[in-house]
Coordinates of C-alpha atoms (C1' of nucleotides) in Angstrom, one line a residue:
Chain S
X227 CA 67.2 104.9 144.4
X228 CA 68.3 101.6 142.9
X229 CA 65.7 99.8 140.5
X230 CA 67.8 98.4 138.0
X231 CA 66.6 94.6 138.1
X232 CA 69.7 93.1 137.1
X233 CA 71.3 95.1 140.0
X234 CA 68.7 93.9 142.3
X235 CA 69.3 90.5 141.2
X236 CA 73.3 91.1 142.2
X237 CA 72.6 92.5 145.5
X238 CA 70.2 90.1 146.6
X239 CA 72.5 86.8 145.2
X240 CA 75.8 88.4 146.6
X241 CA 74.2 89.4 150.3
X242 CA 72.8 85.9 150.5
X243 CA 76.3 84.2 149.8
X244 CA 78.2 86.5 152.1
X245 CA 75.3 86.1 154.9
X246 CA 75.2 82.6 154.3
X247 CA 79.1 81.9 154.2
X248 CA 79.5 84.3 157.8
X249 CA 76.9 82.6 159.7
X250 CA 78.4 79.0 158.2
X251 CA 81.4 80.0 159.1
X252 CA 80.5 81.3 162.8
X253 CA 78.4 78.2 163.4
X254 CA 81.4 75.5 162.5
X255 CA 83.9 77.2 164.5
X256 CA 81.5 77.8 168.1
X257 CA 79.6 74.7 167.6
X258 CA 81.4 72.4 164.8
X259 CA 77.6 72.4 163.0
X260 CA 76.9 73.3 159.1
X261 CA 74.2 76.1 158.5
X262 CA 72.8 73.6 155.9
X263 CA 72.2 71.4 158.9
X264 CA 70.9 73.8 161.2
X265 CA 68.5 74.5 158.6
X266 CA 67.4 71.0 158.1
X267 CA 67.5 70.7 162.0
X268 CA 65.1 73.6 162.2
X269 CA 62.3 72.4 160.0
X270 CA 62.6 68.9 161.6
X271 CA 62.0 70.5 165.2
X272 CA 59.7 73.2 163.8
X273 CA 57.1 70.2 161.7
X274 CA 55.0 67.9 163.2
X275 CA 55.8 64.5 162.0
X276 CA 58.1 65.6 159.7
X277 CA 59.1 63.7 156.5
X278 CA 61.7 64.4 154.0
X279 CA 59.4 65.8 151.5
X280 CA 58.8 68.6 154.0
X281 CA 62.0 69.4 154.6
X282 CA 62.9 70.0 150.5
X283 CA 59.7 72.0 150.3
X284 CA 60.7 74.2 152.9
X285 CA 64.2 75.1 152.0
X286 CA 63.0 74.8 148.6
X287 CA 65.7 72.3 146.9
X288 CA 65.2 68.6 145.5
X289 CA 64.2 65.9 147.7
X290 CA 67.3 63.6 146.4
X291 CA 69.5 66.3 148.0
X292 CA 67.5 66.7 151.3
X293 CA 67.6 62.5 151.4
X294 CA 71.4 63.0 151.5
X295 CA 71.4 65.8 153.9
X296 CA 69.4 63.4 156.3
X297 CA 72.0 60.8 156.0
X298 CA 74.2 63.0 157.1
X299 CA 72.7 64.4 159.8
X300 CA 71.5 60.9 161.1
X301 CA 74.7 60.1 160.4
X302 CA 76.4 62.5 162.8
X303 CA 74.1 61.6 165.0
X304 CA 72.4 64.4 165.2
X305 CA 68.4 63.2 164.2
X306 CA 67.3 59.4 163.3
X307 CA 64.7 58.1 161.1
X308 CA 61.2 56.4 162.6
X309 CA 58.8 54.1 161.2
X310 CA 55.8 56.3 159.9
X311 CA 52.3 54.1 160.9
X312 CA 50.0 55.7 158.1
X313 CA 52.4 55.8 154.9
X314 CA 55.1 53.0 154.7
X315 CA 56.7 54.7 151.7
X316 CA 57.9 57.5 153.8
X317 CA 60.1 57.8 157.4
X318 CA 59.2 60.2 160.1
X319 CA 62.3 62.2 161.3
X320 CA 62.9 63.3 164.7
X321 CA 65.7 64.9 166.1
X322 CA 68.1 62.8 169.0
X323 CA 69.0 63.8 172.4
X324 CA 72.4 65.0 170.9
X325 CA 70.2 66.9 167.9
X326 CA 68.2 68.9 170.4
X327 CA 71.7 69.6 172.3
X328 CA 73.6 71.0 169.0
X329 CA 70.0 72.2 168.8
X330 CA 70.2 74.7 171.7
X331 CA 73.7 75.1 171.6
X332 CA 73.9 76.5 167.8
X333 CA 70.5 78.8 168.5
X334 CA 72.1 81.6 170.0
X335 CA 75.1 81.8 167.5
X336 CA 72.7 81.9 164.9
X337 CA 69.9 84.7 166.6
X338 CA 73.5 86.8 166.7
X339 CA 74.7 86.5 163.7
X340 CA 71.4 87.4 162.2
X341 CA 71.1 90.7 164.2
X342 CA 74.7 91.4 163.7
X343 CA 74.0 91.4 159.8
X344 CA 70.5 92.1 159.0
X345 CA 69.3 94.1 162.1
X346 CA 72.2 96.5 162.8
X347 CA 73.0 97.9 159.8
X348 CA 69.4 99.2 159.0
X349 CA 66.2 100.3 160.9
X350 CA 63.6 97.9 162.4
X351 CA 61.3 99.5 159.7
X352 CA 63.5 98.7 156.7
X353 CA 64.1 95.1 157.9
X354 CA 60.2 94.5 158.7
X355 CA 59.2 96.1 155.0
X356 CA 62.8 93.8 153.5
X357 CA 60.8 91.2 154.9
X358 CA 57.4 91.0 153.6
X359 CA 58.5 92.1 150.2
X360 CA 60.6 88.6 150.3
X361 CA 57.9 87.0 151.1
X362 CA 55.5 88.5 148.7
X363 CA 58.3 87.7 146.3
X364 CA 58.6 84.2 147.2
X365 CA 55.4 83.3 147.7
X366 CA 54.9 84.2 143.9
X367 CA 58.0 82.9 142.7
X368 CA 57.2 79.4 144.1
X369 CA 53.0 79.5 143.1
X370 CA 54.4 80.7 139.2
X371 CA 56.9 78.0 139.2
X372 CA 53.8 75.3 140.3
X373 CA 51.1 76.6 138.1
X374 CA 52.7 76.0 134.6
X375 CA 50.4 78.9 133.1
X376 CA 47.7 81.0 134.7
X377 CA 43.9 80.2 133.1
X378 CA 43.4 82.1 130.1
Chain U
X59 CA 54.7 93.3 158.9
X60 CA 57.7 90.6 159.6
X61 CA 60.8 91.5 161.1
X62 CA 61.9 88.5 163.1
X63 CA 65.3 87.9 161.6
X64 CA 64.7 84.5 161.4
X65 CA 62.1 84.5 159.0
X66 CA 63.7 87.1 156.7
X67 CA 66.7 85.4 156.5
X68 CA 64.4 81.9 155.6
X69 CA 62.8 84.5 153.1
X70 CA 66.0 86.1 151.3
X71 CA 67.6 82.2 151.5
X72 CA 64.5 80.5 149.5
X73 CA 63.9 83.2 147.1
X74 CA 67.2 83.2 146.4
X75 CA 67.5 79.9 145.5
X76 CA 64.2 80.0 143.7
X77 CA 65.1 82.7 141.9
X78 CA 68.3 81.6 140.9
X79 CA 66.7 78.0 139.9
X80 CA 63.7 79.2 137.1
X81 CA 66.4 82.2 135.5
X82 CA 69.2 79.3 135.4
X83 CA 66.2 76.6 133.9
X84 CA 65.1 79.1 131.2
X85 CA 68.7 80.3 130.0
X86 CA 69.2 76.5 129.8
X87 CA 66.6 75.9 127.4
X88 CA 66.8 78.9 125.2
X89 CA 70.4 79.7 125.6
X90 CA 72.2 76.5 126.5
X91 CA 74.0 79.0 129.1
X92 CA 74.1 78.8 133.0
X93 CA 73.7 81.4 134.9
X94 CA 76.9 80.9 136.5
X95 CA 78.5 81.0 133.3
X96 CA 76.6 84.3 132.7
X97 CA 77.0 86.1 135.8
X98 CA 80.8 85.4 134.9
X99 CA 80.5 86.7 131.3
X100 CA 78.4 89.6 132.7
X101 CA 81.8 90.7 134.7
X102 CA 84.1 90.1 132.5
X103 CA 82.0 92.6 129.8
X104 CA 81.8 95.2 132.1
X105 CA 84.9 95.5 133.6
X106 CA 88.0 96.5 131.8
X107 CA 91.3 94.3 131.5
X108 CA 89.4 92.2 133.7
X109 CA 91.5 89.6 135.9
X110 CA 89.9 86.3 137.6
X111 CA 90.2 88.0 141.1
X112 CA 88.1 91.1 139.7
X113 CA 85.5 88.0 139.2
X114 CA 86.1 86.6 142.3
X115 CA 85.1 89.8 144.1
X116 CA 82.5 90.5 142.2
X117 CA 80.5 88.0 142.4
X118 CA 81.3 86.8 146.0
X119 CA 83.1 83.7 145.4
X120 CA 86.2 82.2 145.7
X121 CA 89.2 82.5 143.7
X122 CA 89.7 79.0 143.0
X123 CA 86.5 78.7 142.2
X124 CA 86.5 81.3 139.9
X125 CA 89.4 80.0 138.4
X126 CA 87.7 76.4 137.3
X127 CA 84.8 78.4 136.2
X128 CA 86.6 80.5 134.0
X129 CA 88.3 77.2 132.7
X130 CA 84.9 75.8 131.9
X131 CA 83.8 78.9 130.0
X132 CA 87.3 78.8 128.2
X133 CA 86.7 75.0 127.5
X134 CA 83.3 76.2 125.5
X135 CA 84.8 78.7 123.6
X136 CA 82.9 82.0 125.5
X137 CA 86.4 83.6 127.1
X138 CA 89.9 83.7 126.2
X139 CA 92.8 83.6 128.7
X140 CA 95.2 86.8 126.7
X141 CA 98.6 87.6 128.6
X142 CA 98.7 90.5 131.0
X143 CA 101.3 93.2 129.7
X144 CA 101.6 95.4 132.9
X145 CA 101.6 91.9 135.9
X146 CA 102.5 88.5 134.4
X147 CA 101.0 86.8 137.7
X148 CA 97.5 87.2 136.1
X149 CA 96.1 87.2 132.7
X150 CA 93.1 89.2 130.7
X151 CA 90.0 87.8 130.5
X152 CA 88.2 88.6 127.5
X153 CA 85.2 87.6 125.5
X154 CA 85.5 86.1 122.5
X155 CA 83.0 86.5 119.4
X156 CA 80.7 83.4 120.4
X157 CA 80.7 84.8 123.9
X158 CA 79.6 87.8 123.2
X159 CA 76.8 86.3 120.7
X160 CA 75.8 84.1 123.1
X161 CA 75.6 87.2 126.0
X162 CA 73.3 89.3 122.9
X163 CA 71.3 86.1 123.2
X164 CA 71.3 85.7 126.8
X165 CA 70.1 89.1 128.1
X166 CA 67.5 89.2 127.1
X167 CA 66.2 86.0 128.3
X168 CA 67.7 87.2 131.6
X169 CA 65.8 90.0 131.8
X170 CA 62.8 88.8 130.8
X171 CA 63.2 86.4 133.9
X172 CA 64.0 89.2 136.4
X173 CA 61.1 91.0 134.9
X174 CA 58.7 88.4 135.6
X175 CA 59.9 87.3 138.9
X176 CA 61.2 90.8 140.3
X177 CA 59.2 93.6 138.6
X178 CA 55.7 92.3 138.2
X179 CA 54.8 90.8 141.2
X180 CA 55.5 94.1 143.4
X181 CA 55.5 98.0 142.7
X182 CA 58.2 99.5 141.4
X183 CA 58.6 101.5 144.6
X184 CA 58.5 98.3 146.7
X185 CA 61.2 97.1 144.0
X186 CA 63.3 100.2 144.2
X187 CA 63.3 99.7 148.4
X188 CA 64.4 96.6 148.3
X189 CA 67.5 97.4 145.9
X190 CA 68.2 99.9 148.3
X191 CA 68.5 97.8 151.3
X192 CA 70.4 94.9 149.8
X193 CA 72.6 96.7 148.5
X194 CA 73.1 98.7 152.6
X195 CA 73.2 95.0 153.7
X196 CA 75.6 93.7 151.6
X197 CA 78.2 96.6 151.6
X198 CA 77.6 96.9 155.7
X199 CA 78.4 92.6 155.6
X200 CA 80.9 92.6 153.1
X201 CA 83.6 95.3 155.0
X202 CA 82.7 94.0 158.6
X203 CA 83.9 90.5 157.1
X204 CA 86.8 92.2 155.3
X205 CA 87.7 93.9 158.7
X206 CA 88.4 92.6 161.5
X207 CA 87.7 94.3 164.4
X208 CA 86.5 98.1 164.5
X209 CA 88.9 101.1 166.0
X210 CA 88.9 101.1 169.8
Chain D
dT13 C1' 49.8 54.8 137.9
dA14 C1' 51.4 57.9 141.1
dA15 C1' 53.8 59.3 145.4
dG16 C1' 57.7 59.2 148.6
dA17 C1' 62.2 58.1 149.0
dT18 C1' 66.9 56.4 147.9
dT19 C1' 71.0 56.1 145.0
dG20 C1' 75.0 57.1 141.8
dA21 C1' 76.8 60.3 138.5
dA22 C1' 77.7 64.9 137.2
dA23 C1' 78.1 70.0 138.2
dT24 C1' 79.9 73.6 141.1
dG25 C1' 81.6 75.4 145.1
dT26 C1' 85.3 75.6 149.2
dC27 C1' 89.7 74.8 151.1
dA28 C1' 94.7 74.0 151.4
dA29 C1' 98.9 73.4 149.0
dT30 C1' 101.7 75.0 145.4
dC31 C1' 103.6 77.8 141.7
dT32 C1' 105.0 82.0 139.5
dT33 C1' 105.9 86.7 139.6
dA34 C1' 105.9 91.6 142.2
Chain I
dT94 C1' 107.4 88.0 151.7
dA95 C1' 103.3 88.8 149.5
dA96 C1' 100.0 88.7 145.6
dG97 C1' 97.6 86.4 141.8
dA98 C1' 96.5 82.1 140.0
dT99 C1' 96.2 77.2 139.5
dT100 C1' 95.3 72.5 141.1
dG101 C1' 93.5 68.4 143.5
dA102 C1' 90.8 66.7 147.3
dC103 C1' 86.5 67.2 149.4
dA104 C1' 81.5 68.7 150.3
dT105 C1' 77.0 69.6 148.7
dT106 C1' 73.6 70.1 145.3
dT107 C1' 70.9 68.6 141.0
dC108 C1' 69.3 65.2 137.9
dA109 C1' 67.8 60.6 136.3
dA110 C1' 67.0 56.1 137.3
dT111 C1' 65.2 52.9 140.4
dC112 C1' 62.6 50.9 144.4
dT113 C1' 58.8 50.4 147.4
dT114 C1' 54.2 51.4 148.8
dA115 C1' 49.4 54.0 148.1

DNA sequence: TAAGATTGAAATGTCAATCTTA
DNA sequence: TAAGATTGACATTTCAATCTTA
């Protein structure tokens, strides 16, 4: 049994930069593409008239960084930035013919690497409870982090 | 109950990051200490006649990068560089007095944070699960990266 | 004024090449 | 030869300042 916080804290940091470093690696060498793209890719295809504000709200980092990743991406060629009618201020991003290849192309690399690391080595139980204590965890870490201090 | 991969893996990735974000914004303010430059102090206390790859597998990184962070933390006066009697490849890392004055002042900032983000908003069962299965994950994803191929 | 986005500078990590010692 | 470490070039992120439009 394993409740130590601080070792908690190490497991969960050290698993997400081996996990995230193996499926980078995996997805460069089968389809030359960055996880950090994919992930970018994936909110993009996933939001409806998506902006860049949605993006760094979803994979929760600044929005100067997730301007930069854009220009890369667009860059690459891989998604392109279109007028938005109702706000001027902000772009609407939609991914190109060649975006919706890599798209496709990097899916099944990624749905592997993800059962090869989080589904094999434990039960379908374990992962399912892993999951919605993240996102019980999350979800509080990112509402605590919004509401300076709760209403005495 | 969640178990596509997908989503766990979007889970562990943004808590991570969120996590890592408000413990490294408070040690900043109290301590004037990141918490890479803790997690790297951290190692170096516990583990004797410690070396920079002893860092560099501990905390999952690489060992040039371990080596310009332990230059940075040398450059601010927390560790010392001391010569290694028994290999003269490597040296001794060890703390000096201001480090380990600033880690008395860092922990318990640090746990304070892990308290607040980890402990309160779930059970301590929940808590103790979760240790549990990070720490299956990441010793099941850290061997199959380390080797190769598996016995015919 | 505030919201959305962009930009350049700084911090931190990876990678490849190199150096020293086992 | 290989192991441990260092270094410089490069990539990616954060932060602060700025710009445009609501």
């Amino acid at each position: 049994v394993q409740s130590d916080p601080r070792q908690v804290f190490d497991d969960l940091v050290r698993f997400e930069t081996v996990l995230w470093a193996a499926v980078d690696e995996r997805l460069r060498t089968a389809c030359g593409l960055t996880l950090g793209a994919l992930n970018v890719m994936l909110v993009i295809d996933a939001t409806p008239d998506c902006r860049v504000l949605d993006i760094a709200q979803a994979l929760a980092i600044t929005v100067g960084g997730t301007s930069q990743a854009v220009d890369r991406l667009e860059k690459a060629g891989h998604c392109a930035r279109r007028a938005n009618p109702s706000d001027r201020r902000s772009s609407i991003l939609e991914l190109t013919a060649d975006g919706r290849t890599m798209l496709e192309q990097a899916s099944p690399v990624f749905d592997a690497e993800l059962a090869r690391l989080l589904q094999q080595p434990i039960t379908a139980a374990a992962l399912a409870r892993l999951g919605d204590t993240l996102a019980v965890l999350r979800r509080s870490a990112v509402s605590s982090s919004t509401d300076p201090e709760p209403p005495a």
